[in-house]
Structure formats: C-alpha cells, structure tokens
CSV table of C-alpha atoms in Angstrom, one decimal:
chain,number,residue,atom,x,y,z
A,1,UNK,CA,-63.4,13.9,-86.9
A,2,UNK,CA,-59.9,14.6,-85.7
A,3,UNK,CA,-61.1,17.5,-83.4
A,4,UNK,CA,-63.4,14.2,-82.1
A,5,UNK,CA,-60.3,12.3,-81.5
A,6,UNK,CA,-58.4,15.1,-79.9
A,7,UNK,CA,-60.8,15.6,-77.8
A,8,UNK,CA,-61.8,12.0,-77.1
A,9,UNK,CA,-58.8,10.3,-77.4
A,10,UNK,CA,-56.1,12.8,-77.2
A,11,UNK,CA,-53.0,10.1,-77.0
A,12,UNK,CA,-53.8,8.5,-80.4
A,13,UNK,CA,-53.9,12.1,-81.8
A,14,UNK,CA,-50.6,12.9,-81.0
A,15,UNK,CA,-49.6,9.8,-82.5
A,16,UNK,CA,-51.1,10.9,-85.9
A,17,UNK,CA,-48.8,11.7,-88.1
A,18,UNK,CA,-50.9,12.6,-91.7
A,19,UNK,CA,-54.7,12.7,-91.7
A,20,UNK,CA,-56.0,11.8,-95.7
A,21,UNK,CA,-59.3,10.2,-97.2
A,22,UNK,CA,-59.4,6.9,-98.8
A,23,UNK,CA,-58.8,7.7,-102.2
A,24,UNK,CA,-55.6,10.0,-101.0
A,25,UNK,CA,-54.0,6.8,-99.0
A,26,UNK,CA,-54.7,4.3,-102.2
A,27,UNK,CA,-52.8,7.3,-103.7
A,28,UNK,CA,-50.0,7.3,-101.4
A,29,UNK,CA,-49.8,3.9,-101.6
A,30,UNK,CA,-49.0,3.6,-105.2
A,31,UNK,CA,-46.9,6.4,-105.6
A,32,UNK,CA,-45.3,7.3,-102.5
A,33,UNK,CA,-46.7,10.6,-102.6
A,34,UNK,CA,-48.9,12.4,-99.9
A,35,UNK,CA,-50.8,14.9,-102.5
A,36,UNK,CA,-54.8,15.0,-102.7
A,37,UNK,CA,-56.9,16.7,-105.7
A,38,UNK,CA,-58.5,19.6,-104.3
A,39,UNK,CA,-62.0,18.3,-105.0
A,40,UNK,CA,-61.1,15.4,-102.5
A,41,UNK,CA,-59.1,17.7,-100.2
A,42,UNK,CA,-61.6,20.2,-99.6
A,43,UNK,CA,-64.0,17.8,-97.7
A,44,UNK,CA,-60.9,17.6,-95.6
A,45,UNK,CA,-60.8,21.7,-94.3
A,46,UNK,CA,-62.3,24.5,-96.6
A,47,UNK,CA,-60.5,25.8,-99.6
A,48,UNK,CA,-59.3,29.6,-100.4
A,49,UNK,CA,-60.7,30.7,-103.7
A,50,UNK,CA,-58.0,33.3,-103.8
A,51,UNK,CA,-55.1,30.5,-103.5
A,52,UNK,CA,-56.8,26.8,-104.3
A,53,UNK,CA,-55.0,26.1,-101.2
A,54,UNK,CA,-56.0,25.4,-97.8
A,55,UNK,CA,-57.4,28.4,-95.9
A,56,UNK,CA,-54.5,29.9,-93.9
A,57,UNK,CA,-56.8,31.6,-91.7
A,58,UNK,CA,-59.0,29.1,-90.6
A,59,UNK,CA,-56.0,27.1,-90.2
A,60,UNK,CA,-54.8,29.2,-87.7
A,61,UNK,CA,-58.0,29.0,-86.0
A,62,UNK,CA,-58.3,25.6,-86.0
A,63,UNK,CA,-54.9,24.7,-84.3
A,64,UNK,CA,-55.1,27.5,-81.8
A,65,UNK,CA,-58.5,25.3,-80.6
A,66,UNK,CA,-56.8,22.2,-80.9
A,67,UNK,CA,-53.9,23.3,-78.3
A,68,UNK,CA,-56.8,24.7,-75.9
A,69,UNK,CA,-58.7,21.1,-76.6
A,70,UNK,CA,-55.3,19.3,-75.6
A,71,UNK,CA,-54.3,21.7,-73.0
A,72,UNK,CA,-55.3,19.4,-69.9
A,73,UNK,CA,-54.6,16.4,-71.5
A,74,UNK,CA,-51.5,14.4,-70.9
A,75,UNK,CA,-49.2,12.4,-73.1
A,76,UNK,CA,-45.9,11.4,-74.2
A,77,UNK,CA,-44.3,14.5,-74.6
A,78,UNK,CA,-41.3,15.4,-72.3
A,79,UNK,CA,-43.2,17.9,-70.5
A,80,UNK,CA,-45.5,15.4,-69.9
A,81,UNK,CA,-47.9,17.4,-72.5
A,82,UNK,CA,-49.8,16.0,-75.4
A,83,UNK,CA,-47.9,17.8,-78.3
A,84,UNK,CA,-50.0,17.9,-81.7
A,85,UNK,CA,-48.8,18.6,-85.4
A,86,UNK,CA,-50.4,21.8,-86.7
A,87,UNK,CA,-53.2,20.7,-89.6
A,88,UNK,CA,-50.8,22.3,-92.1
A,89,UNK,CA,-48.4,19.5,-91.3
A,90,UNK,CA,-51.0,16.7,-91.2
A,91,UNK,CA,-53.1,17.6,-94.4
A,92,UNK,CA,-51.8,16.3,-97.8
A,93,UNK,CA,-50.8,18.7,-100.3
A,94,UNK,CA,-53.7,20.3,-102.8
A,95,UNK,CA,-53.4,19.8,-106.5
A,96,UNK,CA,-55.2,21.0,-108.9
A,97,UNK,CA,-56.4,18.8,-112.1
A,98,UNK,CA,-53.5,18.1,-114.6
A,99,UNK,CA,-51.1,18.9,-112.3
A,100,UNK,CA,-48.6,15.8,-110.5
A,101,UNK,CA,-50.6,13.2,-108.9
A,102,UNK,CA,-46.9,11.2,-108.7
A,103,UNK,CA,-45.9,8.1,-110.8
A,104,UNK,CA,-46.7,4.5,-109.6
A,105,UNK,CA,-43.4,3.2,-107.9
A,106,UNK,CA,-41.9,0.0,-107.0
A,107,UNK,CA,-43.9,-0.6,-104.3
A,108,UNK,CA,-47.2,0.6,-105.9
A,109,UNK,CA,-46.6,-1.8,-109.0
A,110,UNK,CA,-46.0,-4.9,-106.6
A,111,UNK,CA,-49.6,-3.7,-105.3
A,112,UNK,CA,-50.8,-3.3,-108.7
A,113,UNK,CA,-49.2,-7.1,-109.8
A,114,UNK,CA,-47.9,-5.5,-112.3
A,115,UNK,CA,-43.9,-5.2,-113.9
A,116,UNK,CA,-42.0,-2.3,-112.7
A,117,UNK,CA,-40.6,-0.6,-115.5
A,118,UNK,CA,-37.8,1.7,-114.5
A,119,UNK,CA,-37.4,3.0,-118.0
A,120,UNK,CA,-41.1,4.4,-118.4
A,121,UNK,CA,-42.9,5.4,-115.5
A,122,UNK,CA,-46.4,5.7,-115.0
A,123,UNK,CA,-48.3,8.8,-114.3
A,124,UNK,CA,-51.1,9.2,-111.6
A,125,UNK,CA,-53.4,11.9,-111.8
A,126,UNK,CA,-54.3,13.9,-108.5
A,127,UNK,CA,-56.7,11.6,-106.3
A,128,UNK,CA,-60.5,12.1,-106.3
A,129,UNK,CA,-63.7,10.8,-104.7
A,130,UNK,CA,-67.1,10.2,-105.9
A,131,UNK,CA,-68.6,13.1,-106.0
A,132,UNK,CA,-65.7,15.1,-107.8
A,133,UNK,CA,-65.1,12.0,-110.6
A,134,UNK,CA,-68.8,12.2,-111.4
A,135,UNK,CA,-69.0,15.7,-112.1
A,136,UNK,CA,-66.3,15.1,-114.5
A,137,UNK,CA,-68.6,12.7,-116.2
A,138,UNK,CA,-70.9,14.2,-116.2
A,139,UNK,CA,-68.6,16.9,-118.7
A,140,UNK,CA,-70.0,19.6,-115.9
A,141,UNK,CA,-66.8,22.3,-115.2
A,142,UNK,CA,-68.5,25.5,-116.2
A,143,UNK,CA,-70.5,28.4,-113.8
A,144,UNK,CA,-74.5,27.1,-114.0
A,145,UNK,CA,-73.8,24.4,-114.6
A,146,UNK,CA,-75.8,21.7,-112.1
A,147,UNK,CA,-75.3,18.0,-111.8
A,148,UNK,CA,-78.1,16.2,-110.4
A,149,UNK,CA,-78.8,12.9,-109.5
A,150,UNK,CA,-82.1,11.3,-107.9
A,151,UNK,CA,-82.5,7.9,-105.7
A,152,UNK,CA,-83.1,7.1,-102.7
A,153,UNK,CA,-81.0,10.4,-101.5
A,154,UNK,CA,-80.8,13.3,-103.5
A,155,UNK,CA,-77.4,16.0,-104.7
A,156,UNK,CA,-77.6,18.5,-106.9
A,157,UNK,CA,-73.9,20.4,-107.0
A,158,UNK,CA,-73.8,23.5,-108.9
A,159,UNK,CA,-71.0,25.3,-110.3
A,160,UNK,CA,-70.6,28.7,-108.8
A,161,UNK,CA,-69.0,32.0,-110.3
A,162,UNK,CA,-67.4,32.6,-107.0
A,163,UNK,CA,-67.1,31.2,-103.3
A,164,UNK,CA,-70.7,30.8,-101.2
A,165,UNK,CA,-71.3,33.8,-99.1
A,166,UNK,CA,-72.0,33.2,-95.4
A,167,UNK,CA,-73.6,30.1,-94.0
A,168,UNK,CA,-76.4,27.8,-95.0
A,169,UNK,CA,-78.1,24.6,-93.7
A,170,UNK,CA,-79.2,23.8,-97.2
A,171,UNK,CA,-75.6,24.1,-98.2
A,172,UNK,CA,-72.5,22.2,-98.3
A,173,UNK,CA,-69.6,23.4,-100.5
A,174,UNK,CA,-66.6,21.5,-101.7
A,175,UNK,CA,-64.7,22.0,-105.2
A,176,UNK,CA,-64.4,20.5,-108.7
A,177,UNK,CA,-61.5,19.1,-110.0
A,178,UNK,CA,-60.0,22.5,-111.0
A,179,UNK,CA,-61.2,24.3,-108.1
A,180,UNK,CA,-64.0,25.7,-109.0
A,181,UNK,CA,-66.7,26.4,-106.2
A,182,UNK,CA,-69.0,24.2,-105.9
A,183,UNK,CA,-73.0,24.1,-103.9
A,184,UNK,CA,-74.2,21.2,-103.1
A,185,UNK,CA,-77.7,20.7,-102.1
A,186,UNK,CA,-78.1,17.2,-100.4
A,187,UNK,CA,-81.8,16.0,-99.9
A,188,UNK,CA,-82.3,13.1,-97.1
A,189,UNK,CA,-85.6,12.0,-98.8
A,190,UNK,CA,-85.6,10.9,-101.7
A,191,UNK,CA,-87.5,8.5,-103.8
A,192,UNK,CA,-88.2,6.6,-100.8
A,193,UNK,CA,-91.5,7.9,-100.3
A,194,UNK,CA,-92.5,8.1,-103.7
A,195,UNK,CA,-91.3,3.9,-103.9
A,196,UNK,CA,-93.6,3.5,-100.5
A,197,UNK,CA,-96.6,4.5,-102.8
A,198,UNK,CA,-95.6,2.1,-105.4
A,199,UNK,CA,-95.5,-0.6,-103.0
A,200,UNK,CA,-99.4,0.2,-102.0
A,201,UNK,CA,-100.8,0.1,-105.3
A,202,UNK,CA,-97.9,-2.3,-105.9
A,203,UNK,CA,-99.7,-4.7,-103.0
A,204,UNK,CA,-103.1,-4.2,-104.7
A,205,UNK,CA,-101.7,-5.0,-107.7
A,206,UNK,CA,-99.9,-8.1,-106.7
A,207,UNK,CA,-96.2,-6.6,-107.0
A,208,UNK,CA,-94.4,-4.5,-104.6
A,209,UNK,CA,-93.8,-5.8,-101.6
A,210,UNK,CA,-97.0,-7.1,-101.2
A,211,UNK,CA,-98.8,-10.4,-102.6
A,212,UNK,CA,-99.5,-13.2,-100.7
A,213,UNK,CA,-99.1,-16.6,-101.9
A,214,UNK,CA,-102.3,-18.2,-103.9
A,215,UNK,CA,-103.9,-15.0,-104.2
A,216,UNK,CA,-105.2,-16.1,-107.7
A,217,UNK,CA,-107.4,-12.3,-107.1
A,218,UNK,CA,-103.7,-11.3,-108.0
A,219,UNK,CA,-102.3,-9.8,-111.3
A,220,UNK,CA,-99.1,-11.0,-112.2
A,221,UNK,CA,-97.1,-8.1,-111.6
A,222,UNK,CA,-94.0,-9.1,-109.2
A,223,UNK,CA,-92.3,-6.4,-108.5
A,224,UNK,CA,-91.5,-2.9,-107.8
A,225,UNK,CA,-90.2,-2.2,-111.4
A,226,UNK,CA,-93.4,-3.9,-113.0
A,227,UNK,CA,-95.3,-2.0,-111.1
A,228,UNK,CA,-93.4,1.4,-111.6
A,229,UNK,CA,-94.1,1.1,-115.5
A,230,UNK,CA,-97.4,-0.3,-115.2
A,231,UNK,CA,-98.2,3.3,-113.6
A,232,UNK,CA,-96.0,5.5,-115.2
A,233,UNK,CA,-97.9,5.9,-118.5
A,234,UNK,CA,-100.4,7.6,-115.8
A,235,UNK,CA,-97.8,9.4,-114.3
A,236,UNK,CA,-97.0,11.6,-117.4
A,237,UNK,CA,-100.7,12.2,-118.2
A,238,UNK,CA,-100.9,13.6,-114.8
A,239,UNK,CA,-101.7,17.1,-114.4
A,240,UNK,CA,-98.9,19.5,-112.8
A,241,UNK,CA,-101.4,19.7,-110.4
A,242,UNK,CA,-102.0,16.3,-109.9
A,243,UNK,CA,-105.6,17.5,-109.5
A,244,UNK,CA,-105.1,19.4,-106.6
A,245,UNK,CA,-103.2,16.3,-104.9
A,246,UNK,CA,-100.0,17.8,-103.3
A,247,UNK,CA,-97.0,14.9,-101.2
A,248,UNK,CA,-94.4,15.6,-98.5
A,249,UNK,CA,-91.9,12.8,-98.9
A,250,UNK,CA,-90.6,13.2,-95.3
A,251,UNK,CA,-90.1,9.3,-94.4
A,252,UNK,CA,-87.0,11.0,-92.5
A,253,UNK,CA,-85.5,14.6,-91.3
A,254,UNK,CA,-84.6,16.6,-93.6
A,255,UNK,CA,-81.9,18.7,-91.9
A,256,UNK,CA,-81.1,21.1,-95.1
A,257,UNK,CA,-84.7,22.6,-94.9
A,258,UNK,CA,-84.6,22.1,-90.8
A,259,UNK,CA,-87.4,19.5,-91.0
A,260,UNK,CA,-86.9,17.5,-87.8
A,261,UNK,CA,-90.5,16.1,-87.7
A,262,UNK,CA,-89.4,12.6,-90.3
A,263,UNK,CA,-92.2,10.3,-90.6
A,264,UNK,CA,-94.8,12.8,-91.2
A,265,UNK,CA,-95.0,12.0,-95.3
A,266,UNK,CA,-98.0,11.8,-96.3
A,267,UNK,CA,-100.8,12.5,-99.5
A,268,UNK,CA,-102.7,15.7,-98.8
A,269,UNK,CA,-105.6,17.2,-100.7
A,270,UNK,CA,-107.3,14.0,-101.6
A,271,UNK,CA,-110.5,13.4,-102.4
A,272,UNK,CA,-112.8,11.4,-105.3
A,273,UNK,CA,-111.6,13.1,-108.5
A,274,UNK,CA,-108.0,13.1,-107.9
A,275,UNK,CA,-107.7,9.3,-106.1
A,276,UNK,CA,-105.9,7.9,-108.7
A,277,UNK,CA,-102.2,6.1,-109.2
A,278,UNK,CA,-100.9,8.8,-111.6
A,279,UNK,CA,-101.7,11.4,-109.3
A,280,UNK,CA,-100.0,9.8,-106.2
A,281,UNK,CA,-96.8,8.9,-107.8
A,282,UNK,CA,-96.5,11.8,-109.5
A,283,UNK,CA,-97.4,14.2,-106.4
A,284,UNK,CA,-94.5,12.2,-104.7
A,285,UNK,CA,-92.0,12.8,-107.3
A,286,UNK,CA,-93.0,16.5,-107.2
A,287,UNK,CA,-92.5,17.0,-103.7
A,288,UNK,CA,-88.7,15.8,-104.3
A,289,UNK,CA,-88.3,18.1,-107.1
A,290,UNK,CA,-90.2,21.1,-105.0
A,291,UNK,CA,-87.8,20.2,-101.9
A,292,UNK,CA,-84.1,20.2,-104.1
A,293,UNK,CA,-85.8,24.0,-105.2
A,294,UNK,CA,-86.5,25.0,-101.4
A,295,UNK,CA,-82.9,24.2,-100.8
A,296,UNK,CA,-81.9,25.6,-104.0
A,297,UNK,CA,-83.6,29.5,-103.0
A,298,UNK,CA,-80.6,30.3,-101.4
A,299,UNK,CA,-78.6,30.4,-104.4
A,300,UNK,CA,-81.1,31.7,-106.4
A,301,UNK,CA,-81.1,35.0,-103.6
A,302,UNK,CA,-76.9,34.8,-104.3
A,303,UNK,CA,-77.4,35.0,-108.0
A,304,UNK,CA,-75.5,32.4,-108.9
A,305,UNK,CA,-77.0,31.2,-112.4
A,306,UNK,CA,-78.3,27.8,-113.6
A,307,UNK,CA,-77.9,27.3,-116.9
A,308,UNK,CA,-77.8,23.3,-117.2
A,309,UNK,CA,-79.2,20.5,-114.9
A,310,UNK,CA,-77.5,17.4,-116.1
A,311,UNK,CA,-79.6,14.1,-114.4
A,312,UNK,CA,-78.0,10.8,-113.4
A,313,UNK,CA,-79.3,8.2,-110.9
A,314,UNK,CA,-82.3,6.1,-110.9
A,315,UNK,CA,-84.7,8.6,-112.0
A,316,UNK,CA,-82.8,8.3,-115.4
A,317,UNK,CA,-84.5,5.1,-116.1
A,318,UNK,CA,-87.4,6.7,-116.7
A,319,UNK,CA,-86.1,9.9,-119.6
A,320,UNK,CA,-89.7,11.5,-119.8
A,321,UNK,CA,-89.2,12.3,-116.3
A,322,UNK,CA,-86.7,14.7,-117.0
A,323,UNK,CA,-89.1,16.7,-118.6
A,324,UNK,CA,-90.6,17.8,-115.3
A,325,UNK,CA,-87.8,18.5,-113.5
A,326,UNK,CA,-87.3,21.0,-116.8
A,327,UNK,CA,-90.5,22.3,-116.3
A,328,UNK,CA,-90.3,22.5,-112.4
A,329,UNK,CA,-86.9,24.4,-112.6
A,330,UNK,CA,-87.2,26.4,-115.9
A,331,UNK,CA,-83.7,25.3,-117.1
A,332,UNK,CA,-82.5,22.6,-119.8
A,333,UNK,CA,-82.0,19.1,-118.4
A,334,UNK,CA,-79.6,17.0,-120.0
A,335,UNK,CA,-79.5,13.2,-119.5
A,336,UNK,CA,-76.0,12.0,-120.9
A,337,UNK,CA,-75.7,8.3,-122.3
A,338,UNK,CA,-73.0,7.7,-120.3
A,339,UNK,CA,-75.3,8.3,-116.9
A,340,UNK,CA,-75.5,4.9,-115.5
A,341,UNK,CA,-71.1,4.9,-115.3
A,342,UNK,CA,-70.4,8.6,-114.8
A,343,UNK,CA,-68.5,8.4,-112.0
A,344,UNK,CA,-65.3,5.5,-113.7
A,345,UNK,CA,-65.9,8.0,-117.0
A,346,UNK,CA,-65.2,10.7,-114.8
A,347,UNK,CA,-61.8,9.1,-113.3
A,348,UNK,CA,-60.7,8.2,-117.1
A,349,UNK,CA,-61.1,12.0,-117.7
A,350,UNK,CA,-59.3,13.0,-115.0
A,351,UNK,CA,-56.4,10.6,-115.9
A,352,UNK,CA,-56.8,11.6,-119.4
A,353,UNK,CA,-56.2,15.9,-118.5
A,354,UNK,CA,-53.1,14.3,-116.3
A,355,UNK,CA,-51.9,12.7,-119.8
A,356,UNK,CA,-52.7,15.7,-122.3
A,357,UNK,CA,-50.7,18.4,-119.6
A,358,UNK,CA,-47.8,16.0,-119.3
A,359,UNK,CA,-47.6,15.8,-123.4
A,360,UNK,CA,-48.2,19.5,-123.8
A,361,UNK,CA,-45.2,20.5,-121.3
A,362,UNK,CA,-43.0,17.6,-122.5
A,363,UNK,CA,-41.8,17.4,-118.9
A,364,UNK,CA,-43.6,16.5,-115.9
A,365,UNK,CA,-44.1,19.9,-114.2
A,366,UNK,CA,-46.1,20.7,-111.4
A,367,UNK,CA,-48.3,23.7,-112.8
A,368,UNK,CA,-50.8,23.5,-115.8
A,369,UNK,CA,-48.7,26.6,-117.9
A,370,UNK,CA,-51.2,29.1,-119.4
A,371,UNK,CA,-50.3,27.4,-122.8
A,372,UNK,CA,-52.4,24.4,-121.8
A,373,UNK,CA,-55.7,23.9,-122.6
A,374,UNK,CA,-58.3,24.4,-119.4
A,375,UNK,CA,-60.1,21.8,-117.7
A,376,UNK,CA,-63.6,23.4,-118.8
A,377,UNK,CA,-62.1,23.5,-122.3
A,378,UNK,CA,-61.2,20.4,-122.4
A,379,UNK,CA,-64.4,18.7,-121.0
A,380,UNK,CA,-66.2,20.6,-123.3
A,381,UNK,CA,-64.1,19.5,-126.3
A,382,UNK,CA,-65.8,16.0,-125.3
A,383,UNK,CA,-68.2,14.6,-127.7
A,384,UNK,CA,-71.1,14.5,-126.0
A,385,UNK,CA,-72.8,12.4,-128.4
A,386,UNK,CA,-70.6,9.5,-128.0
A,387,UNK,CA,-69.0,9.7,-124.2
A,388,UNK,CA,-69.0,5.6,-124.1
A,389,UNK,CA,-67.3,5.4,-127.3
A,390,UNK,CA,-69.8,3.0,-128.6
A,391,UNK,CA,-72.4,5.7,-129.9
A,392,UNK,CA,-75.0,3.5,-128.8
A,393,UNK,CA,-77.2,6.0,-127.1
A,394,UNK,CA,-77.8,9.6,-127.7
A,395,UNK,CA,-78.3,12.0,-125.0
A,396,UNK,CA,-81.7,13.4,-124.3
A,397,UNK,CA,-82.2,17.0,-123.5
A,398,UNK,CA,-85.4,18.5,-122.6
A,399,UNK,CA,-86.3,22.3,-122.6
A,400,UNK,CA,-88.8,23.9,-120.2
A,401,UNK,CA,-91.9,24.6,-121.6
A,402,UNK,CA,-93.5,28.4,-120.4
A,403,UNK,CA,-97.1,26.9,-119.8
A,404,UNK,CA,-95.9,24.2,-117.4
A,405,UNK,CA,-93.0,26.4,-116.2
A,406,UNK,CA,-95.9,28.6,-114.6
A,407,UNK,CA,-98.3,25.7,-113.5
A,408,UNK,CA,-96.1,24.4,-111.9
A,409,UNK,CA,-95.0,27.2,-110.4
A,410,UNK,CA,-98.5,28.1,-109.2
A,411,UNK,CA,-98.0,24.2,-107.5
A,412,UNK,CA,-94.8,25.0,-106.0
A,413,UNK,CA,-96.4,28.2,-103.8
A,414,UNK,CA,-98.8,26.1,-102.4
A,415,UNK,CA,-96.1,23.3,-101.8
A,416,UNK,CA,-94.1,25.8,-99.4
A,417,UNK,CA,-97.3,26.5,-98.2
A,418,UNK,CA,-98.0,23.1,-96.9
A,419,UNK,CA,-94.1,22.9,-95.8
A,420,UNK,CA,-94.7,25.8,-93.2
A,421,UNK,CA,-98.1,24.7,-92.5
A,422,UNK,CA,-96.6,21.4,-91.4
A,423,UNK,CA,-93.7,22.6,-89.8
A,424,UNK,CA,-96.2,24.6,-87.0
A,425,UNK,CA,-97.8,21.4,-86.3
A,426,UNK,CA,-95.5,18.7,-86.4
C-alpha cells in the first residue's frame, strides 16, 4: 500500500513519518512505544528466519524502487525533490512474544480512564492481530501443527519447520507469535455455496430464505439454522461418495487455485438415486474440504508435516463434522472448547507469556533469556481440558479412520478431475 501512495500520491508519502497496523498504533498509543509483535509485523514486509527481523535484503530492494518510483516526482525537499524515509526508518520495531511490548503511560491511562500509578507500571505485551491471537488460542505453536477455521471464507495456517520455499498462489506466509513460519491457505469460497443449497431445500421446506406468507403447504421451519439441522442427520449418513454426487462451491474466484471462472458452482453427477438433501449438502461441504487440500498439495510436495488440525468457526457448531475433515485429510482434528472466543483467549495468552518472562527475569529485559520457558512450552503446559476456566465443555478430537481415509480419497481424484475439467471450459 505505501508503494501505492508513493507512486499515487507521492507528496503525502514524504510526509509519512512511521507506517504501522491498527493494533501497533492502539499500541503506540498506550505506551509511547513504536514496537509491533512479529506476527503483526510480518504482514507489514517479510521476515528473516535467520534473524526474526525484517529482511535486510529485501529492504534494500524495496527502497532502491521506491527512489526510482519518486525520481520524477516533485516535492518539498530543497532540491525541489520528493525525499522519502528508507522502510527501515518507517517500520516499527519486531518483537518477539514475552519480550517488551512497553508499559501503559500517562497518556495511555487517561485513554484507558484509568488512575496512573507512577509506583507500579503496567506491562503491555508485543501487539498482535487476529490471525496471530487466535493461533495462540487455539494452543497451536508447534511444526504440524494446523489451525483451521471454516465460514463463509476459509484459513488454514500451518506451522512450518522452516521458511516456505519459493512462491505460491495458494500461499501466503506470515509468523506466530514467536516467529515461527507460518502457511496460510486462504479459501475465497466457503460455506457460501454449501448455505445456497440449504436455502433451496430450505425454500421447499418453508425456511431458508424462501416461504411466502400463508403458504399453509409450508412446514414450520423458519430459518437457515432449522433447516441445517433438519438435514444434517442425512448429512452424516451420507456416503463419502455422496452416491456419486460430486459440488464445486465456486459462487466466486478463487485466486489460490487460479479459478477465475466464480459463479460456475454447481451439483454435478446427479441423477434418481443420489437426488437427495444429504447428498447435496454434504457434496458441498466436501468440495470445501477437497479445495483447502488442493491448496494444501504444495506443502505436502515441501514436506512440511501435519500432525494436528485444530477447527474453529461456524462449522464447529456442528462437532460430527469434524470427523470428515479427519477422514478427508488423514490427520487428528481437534475442536477446543474454547473455539467460539479463541482469538480474546489468545490475547490473554499473550499477555500472560509477557507476565511469566517479566517474573522469571525479575527485571524488565528485552530478550526471553534461555532460562525461560518457550512459547510452545508454555502453550502446551495449558490445560486443554479446561481453556475457559469453567470446565464446562470438553474438547472433541476425532481420529481418521483408514476405510474412509481411502474412500474418500478415491472422491478426492475425481474432485481434481472435475476441477481441471472445468477449468478448460469455463
């Protein structure tokens, strides 16, 4: 965005004087600070593995195009010149989880509306956005490890054993809250398509989005949710082949798997002994779950192993459906009971680590000493029985089963069939 702006609007660049994300300037705010965790900074400009810094490289790259960008461009400067800071100087500085995020000062407290207390200050772990804080809550630090969560959109971020080699569509890469690498496969579609088909038999039904007024004909089913648990019994009594049935769910592009043809969803394969509501749905769902495993082949080809899927999101409404995604990806799924607020459990984590380094050191440095426990360590020192503290729900884990694991492979070859097959005539 701020090679946009040089290029676009090259005078308000030269004005900028620090570049940070939302979460970094409430940070800033509060403690005076201009530091960014590296989870949250790496969306910024790509991370070093070798230094959980900024890469120097790429920074040098990146400057040397903004001053050919700004080169014709005239400004303020005395030489009449627009004269830009270098990214090094705009970027907030990367820390690592448990390391200083800053105390809340003065200033941040009269934000806060809370008492300043100049004999006890307040420590602020290193900022963090969405994606990083749910991980965390998800209790996922480790290599294999895979947090997944289905709705509308779909993200499955994996933790890698070492940085992503080369480039990939299906691909984005940012880094957990200690650095770690981490792949993110980010699916367009969704459960969209699969609600569309809920909203036909919901129509039929009376629910969805259909039902007229005084249609006594009518059941009383009112709405989408009625409707998705008056099929899903059929759902999970559906074949993994859905009796031949097979679903693309492309209601949209689906840039990832270089799908520009959106709108072409649609039921394939349908005929009188498989034209049923379990069958639909559940051909619908599968397509999601076959598309987050087309996306997921190029980490697969890297080696990079999956040991864990751990499911949040809408789908976790439904538990039995976790089963299937076991199945469909031969790996344990985990469905914590702390799903629905993962990502505010994942900020009281992170504030948590700050807390535990600062008592271990007895000082508050800015490195995590070798003495301290890890992050991974310590999220998997967490209870995973009771992460809301209430022990009102257990988790759910399902294993993959070998005789669904291979139907369902056997349905996944001729899914990527019908991909391609699509792909030539769309």
């Amino acid at each position: 965005r701020f090679l946009w702006t040089v290029r676009n609007a090259p005078q308000r660049a030269a004005r900028t004087d620090r570049i940070t994300t939302p979460a970094g300037y409430i940070a800033y705010r509060l403690t005076g600070q201009f530091d960014l965790g590296i989870g949250e900074a790496s969306g910024m400009f790509p991370i070093d593995q070798s230094t959980l810094d900024y890469d120097v490289e790429m920074m040098a790259k990146f400057d040397t195009l903004i001053e050919q960008e700004s080169a014709g461009a005239h400004g303020g400067g005395d030489d009449g010149q627009i004269n830009i800071k270098s990214i090094r100087n705009l970027l907030p500085r990367v820390r690592l989880c448990g390391q200083d995020g800053g105390t809340v000062s003065a200033d941040g407290a009269a934000i806060l509306g809370v008492p300043s207390l100049s004999t006890k200050r307040t420590a602020v772990a290193p900022a963090e956005g969405d994606q990083v804080s749910a991980l965390a809550g998800s209790l996922i630090a480790s290599p294999g490890q895979v947090g997944c969560c289905f709705g509308t959109s779909v993200c499955a971020n994996s933790v890698g054993d070492r940085a992503f080699a080369g480039v990939s569509s299906a691909v984005d890469h940012f880094c957990a809250a200690d650095g770690k690498p981490i792949n993110m496969i980010w699916l367009r579609n969704g459960t969209t398509f699969m609600n569309t088909v809920l909203d036909m038999f919901g129509t039929v039904l009376g629910g969805g989005n259909g039902g007229g007024e005084g249609d006594s004909a009518r059941s009383s089913i009112s709405s989408r949710a009625e409707v998705f648990q008056a099929v899903m019994p059929r759902v999970l009594q559906a074949a993994p082949d859905c009796g031949g049935l097979l679903a693309l769910p492309f209601m949209d592009d689906e840039p990832g798997l270089d799908v520009t043809n959106g709108g072409s969803a649609g039921l394939y394969g349908l005929d009188t002994t498989n034209a049923d509501a379990g069958n639909a749905v559940k051909a619908s769902l599968l397509s999601v779950m076959f598309n987050l495993k087309l996306g997921s082949e190029v980490l697969s080809a890297q080696g990079y192993p999956r040991t864990e899927l751990v499911l949040s999101g809408g789908i976790t409404k439904t538990p039995e459906l976790g089963q299937v995604l076991a199945d469909v990806f031969d790996a344990r799924v985990t469905l914590l009971s702390s799903a629905e607020e993962g990502t505010a459990w994942g900020a009281a984590l992170l504030a948590a680590y700050r807390h535990l380094v600062l008592a271990t050191e007895g000082s508050e440095s800015n490195s995590v000493d070798k003495g301290i426990i890890s992050w991974s360590d310590f999220l998997s020192g967490i209870d995973r029985g009771d992460t809301t503290g209430t022990k009102s729900r257990a988790n759910t884990q399902f294993l993959p089963d070998a005789g669904r694991v291979a139907a369902y492979q056997a349905v996944y070859e001729r899914y990527k069939e019908l991909v391609e097959t699509e792909a030539r005539i769309g």
